[in-house]
């Protein structure tokens, strides 16, 4: 079964698979501190709690092992500052994968979401048969749209969502995109042990955890 690496290093930025025990307290605190920033775009923030965080991390492990959903902690300066996710939408076409991301507000405006999403674009196109990658967000969330635009995505369509509708951006394999060019300096580690991999989904907004 095709799997992304457990750890992706992007110079000072690291994407790593969550540790359900080791990351539980820190993830809860990061989301709690970012509630006001995330609330307009992510309805799940209203139900945020230690128990919900533990449940989320457990589900992410199961989804990773099943090969359908890969969620990474976004780590900057040794601290979790958000999360990003590469996944197949339930009931969606086989040739499409999606990316979601969110950040604590202190980490925004520094290219972190763009670099993280770019790394996941490269990983998506390494999956056999994946021809398109999509990013979806609330149309009012211009920060998420700016990330998609910087990576070469184009606006594709609107679709129903829990908050009304969401804007979907699409990037095709046949477009002028070189996988590794999206993440200069990226280093992947295939077999990171649990101690090498010490949260969730949307950006400054792009999708809630399930």
mmCIF file with all atom_site columns, C-alpha atoms in Angstrom:
data_model
loop_
_atom_site.group_PDB
_atom_site.id
_atom_site.type_symbol
_atom_site.label_atom_id
_atom_site.label_alt_id
_atom_site.label_comp_id
_atom_site.label_asym_id
_atom_site.label_entity_id
_atom_site.label_seq_id
_atom_site.pdbx_PDB_ins_code
_atom_site.Cartn_x
_atom_site.Cartn_y
_atom_site.Cartn_z
_atom_site.occupancy
_atom_site.B_iso_or_equiv
_atom_site.pdbx_formal_charge
_atom_site.auth_seq_id
_atom_site.auth_comp_id
_atom_site.auth_asym_id
_atom_site.auth_atom_id
_atom_site.pdbx_PDB_model_num
ATOM 1   C CA . UNK A 1 1   ? 0.000   0.000  0.000   1.00 0.00 ? 1   UNK A CA 1
ATOM 2   C CA . UNK A 1 2   ? 1.301   3.455  -0.921  1.00 0.00 ? 2   UNK A CA 1
ATOM 3   C CA . UNK A 1 3   ? 2.120   5.602  2.106   1.00 0.00 ? 3   UNK A CA 1
ATOM 4   C CA . UNK A 1 4   ? 3.722   9.025  2.501   1.00 0.00 ? 4   UNK A CA 1
ATOM 5   C CA . UNK A 1 5   ? 6.818   9.377  4.715   1.00 0.00 ? 5   UNK A CA 1
ATOM 6   C CA . UNK A 1 6   ? 6.244   9.756  8.440   1.00 0.00 ? 6   UNK A CA 1
ATOM 7   C CA . UNK A 1 7   ? 8.454   12.845 8.553   1.00 0.00 ? 7   UNK A CA 1
ATOM 8   C CA . UNK A 1 8   ? 9.066   15.579 5.952   1.00 0.00 ? 8   UNK A CA 1
ATOM 9   C CA . UNK A 1 9   ? 11.712  18.163 6.798   1.00 0.00 ? 9   UNK A CA 1
ATOM 10  C CA . UNK A 1 10  ? 11.553  21.535 5.050   1.00 0.00 ? 10  UNK A CA 1
ATOM 11  C CA . UNK A 1 11  ? 14.560  23.381 6.461   1.00 0.00 ? 11  UNK A CA 1
ATOM 12  C CA . UNK A 1 12  ? 13.199  24.963 9.673   1.00 0.00 ? 12  UNK A CA 1
ATOM 13  C CA . UNK A 1 13  ? 9.722   23.485 9.161   1.00 0.00 ? 13  UNK A CA 1
ATOM 14  C CA . UNK A 1 14  ? 8.841   19.846 9.859   1.00 0.00 ? 14  UNK A CA 1
ATOM 15  C CA . UNK A 1 15  ? 5.742   17.856 8.993   1.00 0.00 ? 15  UNK A CA 1
ATOM 16  C CA . UNK A 1 16  ? 5.438   14.678 11.028  1.00 0.00 ? 16  UNK A CA 1
ATOM 17  C CA . UNK A 1 17  ? 2.872   12.031 11.751  1.00 0.00 ? 17  UNK A CA 1
ATOM 18  C CA . UNK A 1 18  ? 1.074   12.646 15.029  1.00 0.00 ? 18  UNK A CA 1
ATOM 19  C CA . UNK A 1 19  ? 1.891   10.663 18.144  1.00 0.00 ? 19  UNK A CA 1
ATOM 20  C CA . UNK A 1 20  ? -1.521  10.093 19.794  1.00 0.00 ? 20  UNK A CA 1
ATOM 21  C CA . UNK A 1 21  ? -0.070  10.033 23.304  1.00 0.00 ? 21  UNK A CA 1
ATOM 22  C CA . UNK A 1 22  ? 2.869   12.392 23.091  1.00 0.00 ? 22  UNK A CA 1
ATOM 23  C CA . UNK A 1 23  ? 1.063   15.110 21.129  1.00 0.00 ? 23  UNK A CA 1
ATOM 24  C CA . UNK A 1 24  ? -2.294  15.047 22.902  1.00 0.00 ? 24  UNK A CA 1
ATOM 25  C CA . UNK A 1 25  ? -1.706  17.804 25.472  1.00 0.00 ? 25  UNK A CA 1
ATOM 26  C CA . UNK A 1 26  ? 0.197   20.111 23.126  1.00 0.00 ? 26  UNK A CA 1
ATOM 27  C CA . UNK A 1 27  ? -2.373  19.781 20.342  1.00 0.00 ? 27  UNK A CA 1
ATOM 28  C CA . UNK A 1 28  ? -5.213  20.548 22.734  1.00 0.00 ? 28  UNK A CA 1
ATOM 29  C CA . UNK A 1 29  ? -3.422  23.671 23.956  1.00 0.00 ? 29  UNK A CA 1
ATOM 30  C CA . UNK A 1 30  ? -2.616  24.901 20.439  1.00 0.00 ? 30  UNK A CA 1
ATOM 31  C CA . UNK A 1 31  ? -6.224  24.543 19.288  1.00 0.00 ? 31  UNK A CA 1
ATOM 32  C CA . UNK A 1 32  ? -7.504  26.100 22.495  1.00 0.00 ? 32  UNK A CA 1
ATOM 33  C CA . UNK A 1 33  ? -5.248  29.126 22.029  1.00 0.00 ? 33  UNK A CA 1
ATOM 34  C CA . UNK A 1 34  ? -6.323  29.472 18.386  1.00 0.00 ? 34  UNK A CA 1
ATOM 35  C CA . UNK A 1 35  ? -10.089 29.108 18.934  1.00 0.00 ? 35  UNK A CA 1
ATOM 36  C CA . UNK A 1 36  ? -10.955 32.667 18.020  1.00 0.00 ? 36  UNK A CA 1
ATOM 37  C CA . UNK A 1 37  ? -8.840  32.467 14.864  1.00 0.00 ? 37  UNK A CA 1
ATOM 38  C CA . UNK A 1 38  ? -10.270 29.123 13.733  1.00 0.00 ? 38  UNK A CA 1
ATOM 39  C CA . UNK A 1 39  ? -13.918 29.500 14.790  1.00 0.00 ? 39  UNK A CA 1
ATOM 40  C CA . UNK A 1 40  ? -15.168 31.368 11.674  1.00 0.00 ? 40  UNK A CA 1
ATOM 41  C CA . UNK A 1 41  ? -14.008 28.559 9.400   1.00 0.00 ? 41  UNK A CA 1
ATOM 42  C CA . UNK A 1 42  ? -14.176 25.370 11.473  1.00 0.00 ? 42  UNK A CA 1
ATOM 43  C CA . UNK A 1 43  ? -17.365 24.336 13.218  1.00 0.00 ? 43  UNK A CA 1
ATOM 44  C CA . UNK A 1 44  ? -15.591 21.546 15.148  1.00 0.00 ? 44  UNK A CA 1
ATOM 45  C CA . UNK A 1 45  ? -13.800 24.163 17.280  1.00 0.00 ? 45  UNK A CA 1
ATOM 46  C CA . UNK A 1 46  ? -17.005 24.650 19.301  1.00 0.00 ? 46  UNK A CA 1
ATOM 47  C CA . UNK A 1 47  ? -16.744 21.032 20.505  1.00 0.00 ? 47  UNK A CA 1
ATOM 48  C CA . UNK A 1 48  ? -13.039 21.214 21.286  1.00 0.00 ? 48  UNK A CA 1
ATOM 49  C CA . UNK A 1 49  ? -12.076 19.365 24.496  1.00 0.00 ? 49  UNK A CA 1
ATOM 50  C CA . UNK A 1 50  ? -9.311  17.068 25.804  1.00 0.00 ? 50  UNK A CA 1
ATOM 51  C CA . UNK A 1 51  ? -11.485 14.028 25.080  1.00 0.00 ? 51  UNK A CA 1
ATOM 52  C CA . UNK A 1 52  ? -12.235 15.179 21.545  1.00 0.00 ? 52  UNK A CA 1
ATOM 53  C CA . UNK A 1 53  ? -8.535  15.744 20.937  1.00 0.00 ? 53  UNK A CA 1
ATOM 54  C CA . UNK A 1 54  ? -7.718  12.220 22.122  1.00 0.00 ? 54  UNK A CA 1
ATOM 55  C CA . UNK A 1 55  ? -10.474 10.760 19.926  1.00 0.00 ? 55  UNK A CA 1
ATOM 56  C CA . UNK A 1 56  ? -9.273  12.729 16.923  1.00 0.00 ? 56  UNK A CA 1
ATOM 57  C CA . UNK A 1 57  ? -5.682  11.542 17.292  1.00 0.00 ? 57  UNK A CA 1
ATOM 58  C CA . UNK A 1 58  ? -6.797  7.923  17.652  1.00 0.00 ? 58  UNK A CA 1
ATOM 59  C CA . UNK A 1 59  ? -8.903  8.184  14.493  1.00 0.00 ? 59  UNK A CA 1
ATOM 60  C CA . UNK A 1 60  ? -6.012  9.743  12.596  1.00 0.00 ? 60  UNK A CA 1
ATOM 61  C CA . UNK A 1 61  ? -3.867  6.718  13.404  1.00 0.00 ? 61  UNK A CA 1
ATOM 62  C CA . UNK A 1 62  ? -6.529  4.323  12.111  1.00 0.00 ? 62  UNK A CA 1
ATOM 63  C CA . UNK A 1 63  ? -7.054  6.386  8.964   1.00 0.00 ? 63  UNK A CA 1
ATOM 64  C CA . UNK A 1 64  ? -3.307  6.491  8.266   1.00 0.00 ? 64  UNK A CA 1
ATOM 65  C CA . UNK A 1 65  ? -2.947  2.728  8.601   1.00 0.00 ? 65  UNK A CA 1
ATOM 66  C CA . UNK A 1 66  ? -5.942  2.258  6.285   1.00 0.00 ? 66  UNK A CA 1
ATOM 67  C CA . UNK A 1 67  ? -4.179  4.371  3.662   1.00 0.00 ? 67  UNK A CA 1
ATOM 68  C CA . UNK A 1 68  ? -7.004  6.880  3.201   1.00 0.00 ? 68  UNK A CA 1
ATOM 69  C CA . UNK A 1 69  ? -6.052  9.894  5.285   1.00 0.00 ? 69  UNK A CA 1
ATOM 70  C CA . UNK A 1 70  ? -2.617  11.183 6.303   1.00 0.00 ? 70  UNK A CA 1
ATOM 71  C CA . UNK A 1 71  ? -2.522  13.933 8.930   1.00 0.00 ? 71  UNK A CA 1
ATOM 72  C CA . UNK A 1 72  ? 0.708   15.668 9.915   1.00 0.00 ? 72  UNK A CA 1
ATOM 73  C CA . UNK A 1 73  ? 1.602   17.963 12.781  1.00 0.00 ? 73  UNK A CA 1
ATOM 74  C CA . UNK A 1 74  ? 3.109   21.189 11.456  1.00 0.00 ? 74  UNK A CA 1
ATOM 75  C CA . UNK A 1 75  ? 6.146   21.846 13.662  1.00 0.00 ? 75  UNK A CA 1
ATOM 76  C CA . UNK A 1 76  ? 8.070   25.120 13.707  1.00 0.00 ? 76  UNK A CA 1
ATOM 77  C CA . UNK A 1 77  ? 10.855  25.850 16.167  1.00 0.00 ? 77  UNK A CA 1
ATOM 78  C CA . UNK A 1 78  ? 10.167  22.545 17.901  1.00 0.00 ? 78  UNK A CA 1
ATOM 79  C CA . UNK A 1 79  ? 6.507   23.407 18.629  1.00 0.00 ? 79  UNK A CA 1
ATOM 80  C CA . UNK A 1 80  ? 3.278   22.286 16.989  1.00 0.00 ? 80  UNK A CA 1
ATOM 81  C CA . UNK A 1 81  ? 1.741   25.297 15.230  1.00 0.00 ? 81  UNK A CA 1
ATOM 82  C CA . UNK A 1 82  ? -0.979  23.574 13.221  1.00 0.00 ? 82  UNK A CA 1
ATOM 83  C CA . UNK A 1 83  ? -1.774  20.565 11.098  1.00 0.00 ? 83  UNK A CA 1
ATOM 84  C CA . UNK A 1 84  ? -2.049  19.580 7.468   1.00 0.00 ? 84  UNK A CA 1
ATOM 85  C CA . UNK A 1 85  ? -3.729  16.630 5.843   1.00 0.00 ? 85  UNK A CA 1
ATOM 86  C CA . UNK A 1 86  ? -3.609  14.647 2.608   1.00 0.00 ? 86  UNK A CA 1
ATOM 87  C CA . UNK A 1 87  ? -6.721  12.539 2.094   1.00 0.00 ? 87  UNK A CA 1
ATOM 88  C CA . UNK A 1 88  ? -9.214  10.952 -0.249  1.00 0.00 ? 88  UNK A CA 1
ATOM 89  C CA . UNK A 1 89  ? -12.729 12.307 0.154   1.00 0.00 ? 89  UNK A CA 1
ATOM 90  C CA . UNK A 1 90  ? -15.230 9.581  0.993   1.00 0.00 ? 90  UNK A CA 1
ATOM 91  C CA . UNK A 1 91  ? -17.134 8.749  -2.183  1.00 0.00 ? 91  UNK A CA 1
ATOM 92  C CA . UNK A 1 92  ? -14.788 10.861 -4.284  1.00 0.00 ? 92  UNK A CA 1
ATOM 93  C CA . UNK A 1 93  ? -13.073 9.747  -7.509  1.00 0.00 ? 93  UNK A CA 1
ATOM 94  C CA . UNK A 1 94  ? -9.971  7.562  -7.254  1.00 0.00 ? 94  UNK A CA 1
ATOM 95  C CA . UNK A 1 95  ? -7.834  10.008 -9.206  1.00 0.00 ? 95  UNK A CA 1
ATOM 96  C CA . UNK A 1 96  ? -8.275  12.916 -6.791  1.00 0.00 ? 96  UNK A CA 1
ATOM 97  C CA . UNK A 1 97  ? -6.697  13.637 -3.405  1.00 0.00 ? 97  UNK A CA 1
ATOM 98  C CA . UNK A 1 98  ? -7.379  16.660 -1.205  1.00 0.00 ? 98  UNK A CA 1
ATOM 99  C CA . UNK A 1 99  ? -5.283  18.798 1.089   1.00 0.00 ? 99  UNK A CA 1
ATOM 100 C CA . UNK A 1 100 ? -6.410  20.588 4.237   1.00 0.00 ? 100 UNK A CA 1
ATOM 101 C CA . UNK A 1 101 ? -4.462  22.788 6.640   1.00 0.00 ? 101 UNK A CA 1
ATOM 102 C CA . UNK A 1 102 ? -4.802  25.128 9.600   1.00 0.00 ? 102 UNK A CA 1
ATOM 103 C CA . UNK A 1 103 ? -2.376  27.174 11.652  1.00 0.00 ? 103 UNK A CA 1
ATOM 104 C CA . UNK A 1 104 ? -2.176  28.968 14.976  1.00 0.00 ? 104 UNK A CA 1
ATOM 105 C CA . UNK A 1 105 ? -2.348  32.699 14.136  1.00 0.00 ? 105 UNK A CA 1
ATOM 106 C CA . UNK A 1 106 ? 1.203   33.282 15.399  1.00 0.00 ? 106 UNK A CA 1
ATOM 107 C CA . UNK A 1 107 ? 2.466   31.075 12.546  1.00 0.00 ? 107 UNK A CA 1
ATOM 108 C CA . UNK A 1 108 ? 0.509   32.768 9.751   1.00 0.00 ? 108 UNK A CA 1
ATOM 109 C CA . UNK A 1 109 ? 1.927   35.232 7.261   1.00 0.00 ? 109 UNK A CA 1
ATOM 110 C CA . UNK A 1 110 ? 5.261   33.427 7.089   1.00 0.00 ? 110 UNK A CA 1
ATOM 111 C CA . UNK A 1 111 ? 4.705   31.007 4.212   1.00 0.00 ? 111 UNK A CA 1
ATOM 112 C CA . UNK A 1 112 ? 4.230   28.048 6.558   1.00 0.00 ? 112 UNK A CA 1
ATOM 113 C CA . UNK A 1 113 ? 0.879   26.913 5.125   1.00 0.00 ? 113 UNK A CA 1
ATOM 114 C CA . UNK A 1 114 ? 2.155   27.287 1.558   1.00 0.00 ? 114 UNK A CA 1
ATOM 115 C CA . UNK A 1 115 ? 5.253   25.226 2.232   1.00 0.00 ? 115 UNK A CA 1
ATOM 116 C CA . UNK A 1 116 ? 3.317   22.527 4.081   1.00 0.00 ? 116 UNK A CA 1
ATOM 117 C CA . UNK A 1 117 ? 0.645   22.290 1.397   1.00 0.00 ? 117 UNK A CA 1
ATOM 118 C CA . UNK A 1 118 ? 3.302   22.261 -1.322  1.00 0.00 ? 118 UNK A CA 1
ATOM 119 C CA . UNK A 1 119 ? 4.982   19.279 0.324   1.00 0.00 ? 119 UNK A CA 1
ATOM 120 C CA . UNK A 1 120 ? 1.663   17.411 0.362   1.00 0.00 ? 120 UNK A CA 1
ATOM 121 C CA . UNK A 1 121 ? 1.044   18.238 -3.294  1.00 0.00 ? 121 UNK A CA 1
ATOM 122 C CA . UNK A 1 122 ? 4.331   16.513 -4.122  1.00 0.00 ? 122 UNK A CA 1
ATOM 123 C CA . UNK A 1 123 ? 3.345   13.507 -2.003  1.00 0.00 ? 123 UNK A CA 1
ATOM 124 C CA . UNK A 1 124 ? -0.120  13.297 -3.605  1.00 0.00 ? 124 UNK A CA 1
ATOM 125 C CA . UNK A 1 125 ? 1.313   13.014 -7.101  1.00 0.00 ? 125 UNK A CA 1
ATOM 126 C CA . UNK A 1 126 ? 3.538   10.148 -5.986  1.00 0.00 ? 126 UNK A CA 1
ATOM 127 C CA . UNK A 1 127 ? 0.410   8.036  -5.479  1.00 0.00 ? 127 UNK A CA 1
ATOM 128 C CA . UNK A 1 128 ? -0.327  5.882  -8.543  1.00 0.00 ? 128 UNK A CA 1
ATOM 129 C CA . UNK A 1 129 ? -3.347  7.090  -10.484 1.00 0.00 ? 129 UNK A CA 1
ATOM 130 C CA . UNK A 1 130 ? -3.685  10.471 -8.775  1.00 0.00 ? 130 UNK A CA 1
ATOM 131 C CA . UNK A 1 131 ? -4.282  13.028 -11.523 1.00 0.00 ? 131 UNK A CA 1
ATOM 132 C CA . UNK A 1 132 ? -5.634  15.969 -9.532  1.00 0.00 ? 132 UNK A CA 1
ATOM 133 C CA . UNK A 1 133 ? -5.192  17.541 -6.112  1.00 0.00 ? 133 UNK A CA 1
ATOM 134 C CA . UNK A 1 134 ? -7.874  19.781 -4.606  1.00 0.00 ? 134 UNK A CA 1
ATOM 135 C CA . UNK A 1 135 ? -8.067  22.328 -1.798  1.00 0.00 ? 135 UNK A CA 1
ATOM 136 C CA . UNK A 1 136 ? -11.469 23.417 -0.468  1.00 0.00 ? 136 UNK A CA 1
ATOM 137 C CA . UNK A 1 137 ? -12.322 26.249 1.926   1.00 0.00 ? 137 UNK A CA 1
ATOM 138 C CA . UNK A 1 138 ? -15.009 28.723 2.871   1.00 0.00 ? 138 UNK A CA 1
ATOM 139 C CA . UNK A 1 139 ? -15.161 31.343 0.072   1.00 0.00 ? 139 UNK A CA 1
ATOM 140 C CA . UNK A 1 140 ? -14.672 34.099 2.665   1.00 0.00 ? 140 UNK A CA 1
ATOM 141 C CA . UNK A 1 141 ? -11.429 32.555 3.883   1.00 0.00 ? 141 UNK A CA 1
ATOM 142 C CA . UNK A 1 142 ? -9.079  34.397 1.564   1.00 0.00 ? 142 UNK A CA 1
ATOM 143 C CA . UNK A 1 143 ? -5.962  33.236 3.392   1.00 0.00 ? 143 UNK A CA 1
ATOM 144 C CA . UNK A 1 144 ? -6.639  29.632 2.390   1.00 0.00 ? 144 UNK A CA 1
ATOM 145 C CA . UNK A 1 145 ? -7.372  30.681 -1.172  1.00 0.00 ? 145 UNK A CA 1
ATOM 146 C CA . UNK A 1 146 ? -4.092  32.580 -1.346  1.00 0.00 ? 146 UNK A CA 1
ATOM 147 C CA . UNK A 1 147 ? -2.206  29.399 -0.431  1.00 0.00 ? 147 UNK A CA 1
ATOM 148 C CA . UNK A 1 148 ? -3.885  27.488 -3.265  1.00 0.00 ? 148 UNK A CA 1
ATOM 149 C CA . UNK A 1 149 ? -3.223  30.276 -5.751  1.00 0.00 ? 149 UNK A CA 1
ATOM 150 C CA . UNK A 1 150 ? 0.468   30.497 -4.829  1.00 0.00 ? 150 UNK A CA 1
ATOM 151 C CA . UNK A 1 151 ? 0.839   26.774 -5.494  1.00 0.00 ? 151 UNK A CA 1
ATOM 152 C CA . UNK A 1 152 ? -0.674  27.056 -8.978  1.00 0.00 ? 152 UNK A CA 1
ATOM 153 C CA . UNK A 1 153 ? -4.182  25.783 -8.209  1.00 0.00 ? 153 UNK A CA 1
ATOM 154 C CA . UNK A 1 154 ? -7.081  27.334 -10.107 1.00 0.00 ? 154 UNK A CA 1
ATOM 155 C CA . UNK A 1 155 ? -10.652 27.899 -8.919  1.00 0.00 ? 155 UNK A CA 1
ATOM 156 C CA . UNK A 1 156 ? -12.727 24.960 -10.120 1.00 0.00 ? 156 UNK A CA 1
ATOM 157 C CA . UNK A 1 157 ? -16.213 24.963 -8.543  1.00 0.00 ? 157 UNK A CA 1
ATOM 158 C CA . UNK A 1 158 ? -18.371 25.506 -5.474  1.00 0.00 ? 158 UNK A CA 1
ATOM 159 C CA . UNK A 1 159 ? -19.903 22.598 -3.564  1.00 0.00 ? 159 UNK A CA 1
ATOM 160 C CA . UNK A 1 160 ? -22.228 22.233 -0.561  1.00 0.00 ? 160 UNK A CA 1
ATOM 161 C CA . UNK A 1 161 ? -20.581 22.269 2.871   1.00 0.00 ? 161 UNK A CA 1
ATOM 162 C CA . UNK A 1 162 ? -21.590 22.270 6.512   1.00 0.00 ? 162 UNK A CA 1
ATOM 163 C CA . UNK A 1 163 ? -21.414 26.067 6.631   1.00 0.00 ? 163 UNK A CA 1
ATOM 164 C CA . UNK A 1 164 ? -23.245 26.553 3.311   1.00 0.00 ? 164 UNK A CA 1
ATOM 165 C CA . UNK A 1 165 ? -20.742 26.087 0.504   1.00 0.00 ? 165 UNK A CA 1
ATOM 166 C CA . UNK A 1 166 ? -17.040 25.863 -0.086  1.00 0.00 ? 166 UNK A CA 1
ATOM 167 C CA . UNK A 1 167 ? -14.790 26.914 -2.928  1.00 0.00 ? 167 UNK A CA 1
ATOM 168 C CA . UNK A 1 168 ? -12.781 24.108 -4.526  1.00 0.00 ? 168 UNK A CA 1
ATOM 169 C CA . UNK A 1 169 ? -9.424  24.730 -6.168  1.00 0.00 ? 169 UNK A CA 1
ATOM 170 C CA . UNK A 1 170 ? -7.850  22.113 -8.444  1.00 0.00 ? 170 UNK A CA 1
ATOM 171 C CA . UNK A 1 171 ? -4.339  21.320 -9.652  1.00 0.00 ? 171 UNK A CA 1
ATOM 172 C CA . UNK A 1 172 ? -3.756  18.743 -12.371 1.00 0.00 ? 172 UNK A CA 1
ATOM 173 C CA . UNK A 1 173 ? -0.739  16.488 -12.857 1.00 0.00 ? 173 UNK A CA 1
ATOM 174 C CA . UNK A 1 174 ? -0.548  17.604 -16.475 1.00 0.00 ? 174 UNK A CA 1
ATOM 175 C CA . UNK A 1 175 ? -0.157  21.260 -15.533 1.00 0.00 ? 175 UNK A CA 1
ATOM 176 C CA . UNK A 1 176 ? 3.203   22.994 -15.334 1.00 0.00 ? 176 UNK A CA 1
ATOM 177 C CA . UNK A 1 177 ? 4.114   21.637 -11.932 1.00 0.00 ? 177 UNK A CA 1
ATOM 178 C CA . UNK A 1 178 ? 7.307   19.846 -10.936 1.00 0.00 ? 178 UNK A CA 1
ATOM 179 C CA . UNK A 1 179 ? 6.696   17.810 -7.801  1.00 0.00 ? 179 UNK A CA 1
ATOM 180 C CA . UNK A 1 180 ? 9.843   18.661 -5.883  1.00 0.00 ? 180 UNK A CA 1
ATOM 181 C CA . UNK A 1 181 ? 9.836   22.291 -7.032  1.00 0.00 ? 181 UNK A CA 1
ATOM 182 C CA . UNK A 1 182 ? 6.950   22.931 -4.653  1.00 0.00 ? 182 UNK A CA 1
ATOM 183 C CA . UNK A 1 183 ? 9.136   22.070 -1.695  1.00 0.00 ? 183 UNK A CA 1
ATOM 184 C CA . UNK A 1 184 ? 12.749  23.121 -2.283  1.00 0.00 ? 184 UNK A CA 1
ATOM 185 C CA . UNK A 1 185 ? 15.119  21.570 0.188   1.00 0.00 ? 185 UNK A CA 1
ATOM 186 C CA . UNK A 1 186 ? 12.641  18.921 1.304   1.00 0.00 ? 186 UNK A CA 1
ATOM 187 C CA . UNK A 1 187 ? 14.072  15.848 3.013   1.00 0.00 ? 187 UNK A CA 1
ATOM 188 C CA . UNK A 1 188 ? 11.839  12.862 3.672   1.00 0.00 ? 188 UNK A CA 1
ATOM 189 C CA . UNK A 1 189 ? 12.415  10.177 6.263   1.00 0.00 ? 189 UNK A CA 1
ATOM 190 C CA . UNK A 1 190 ? 10.684  6.910  5.518   1.00 0.00 ? 190 UNK A CA 1
ATOM 191 C CA . UNK A 1 191 ? 10.991  4.917  8.711   1.00 0.00 ? 191 UNK A CA 1
ATOM 192 C CA . UNK A 1 192 ? 10.885  7.365  11.579  1.00 0.00 ? 192 UNK A CA 1
ATOM 193 C CA . UNK A 1 193 ? 10.540  5.629  14.921  1.00 0.00 ? 193 UNK A CA 1
ATOM 194 C CA . UNK A 1 194 ? 7.894   6.924  17.348  1.00 0.00 ? 194 UNK A CA 1
ATOM 195 C CA . UNK A 1 195 ? 10.476  9.007  19.177  1.00 0.00 ? 195 UNK A CA 1
ATOM 196 C CA . UNK A 1 196 ? 11.235  10.808 15.887  1.00 0.00 ? 196 UNK A CA 1
ATOM 197 C CA . UNK A 1 197 ? 7.608   11.799 15.428  1.00 0.00 ? 197 UNK A CA 1
ATOM 198 C CA . UNK A 1 198 ? 6.795   13.287 18.649  1.00 0.00 ? 198 UNK A CA 1
ATOM 199 C CA . UNK A 1 199 ? -3.650  17.760 15.266  1.00 0.00 ? 199 UNK A CA 1
ATOM 200 C CA . UNK A 1 200 ? -6.130  18.224 12.564  1.00 0.00 ? 200 UNK A CA 1
ATOM 201 C CA . UNK A 1 201 ? -7.335  19.958 9.303   1.00 0.00 ? 201 UNK A CA 1
ATOM 202 C CA . UNK A 1 202 ? -8.243  23.448 7.574   1.00 0.00 ? 202 UNK A CA 1
ATOM 203 C CA . UNK A 1 203 ? -5.800  26.526 7.486   1.00 0.00 ? 203 UNK A CA 1
ATOM 204 C CA . UNK A 1 204 ? -6.120  29.691 8.619   1.00 0.00 ? 204 UNK A CA 1
ATOM 205 C CA . UNK A 1 205 ? -8.751  27.279 7.203   1.00 0.00 ? 205 UNK A CA 1
ATOM 206 C CA . UNK A 1 206 ? -9.318  24.115 5.128   1.00 0.00 ? 206 UNK A CA 1
ATOM 207 C CA . UNK A 1 207 ? -11.531 21.279 6.568   1.00 0.00 ? 207 UNK A CA 1
ATOM 208 C CA . UNK A 1 208 ? -12.516 19.986 10.004  1.00 0.00 ? 208 UNK A CA 1
ATOM 209 C CA . UNK A 1 209 ? -11.176 16.834 11.642  1.00 0.00 ? 209 UNK A CA 1
ATOM 210 C CA . UNK A 1 210 ? -13.262 13.685 11.448  1.00 0.00 ? 210 UNK A CA 1
#
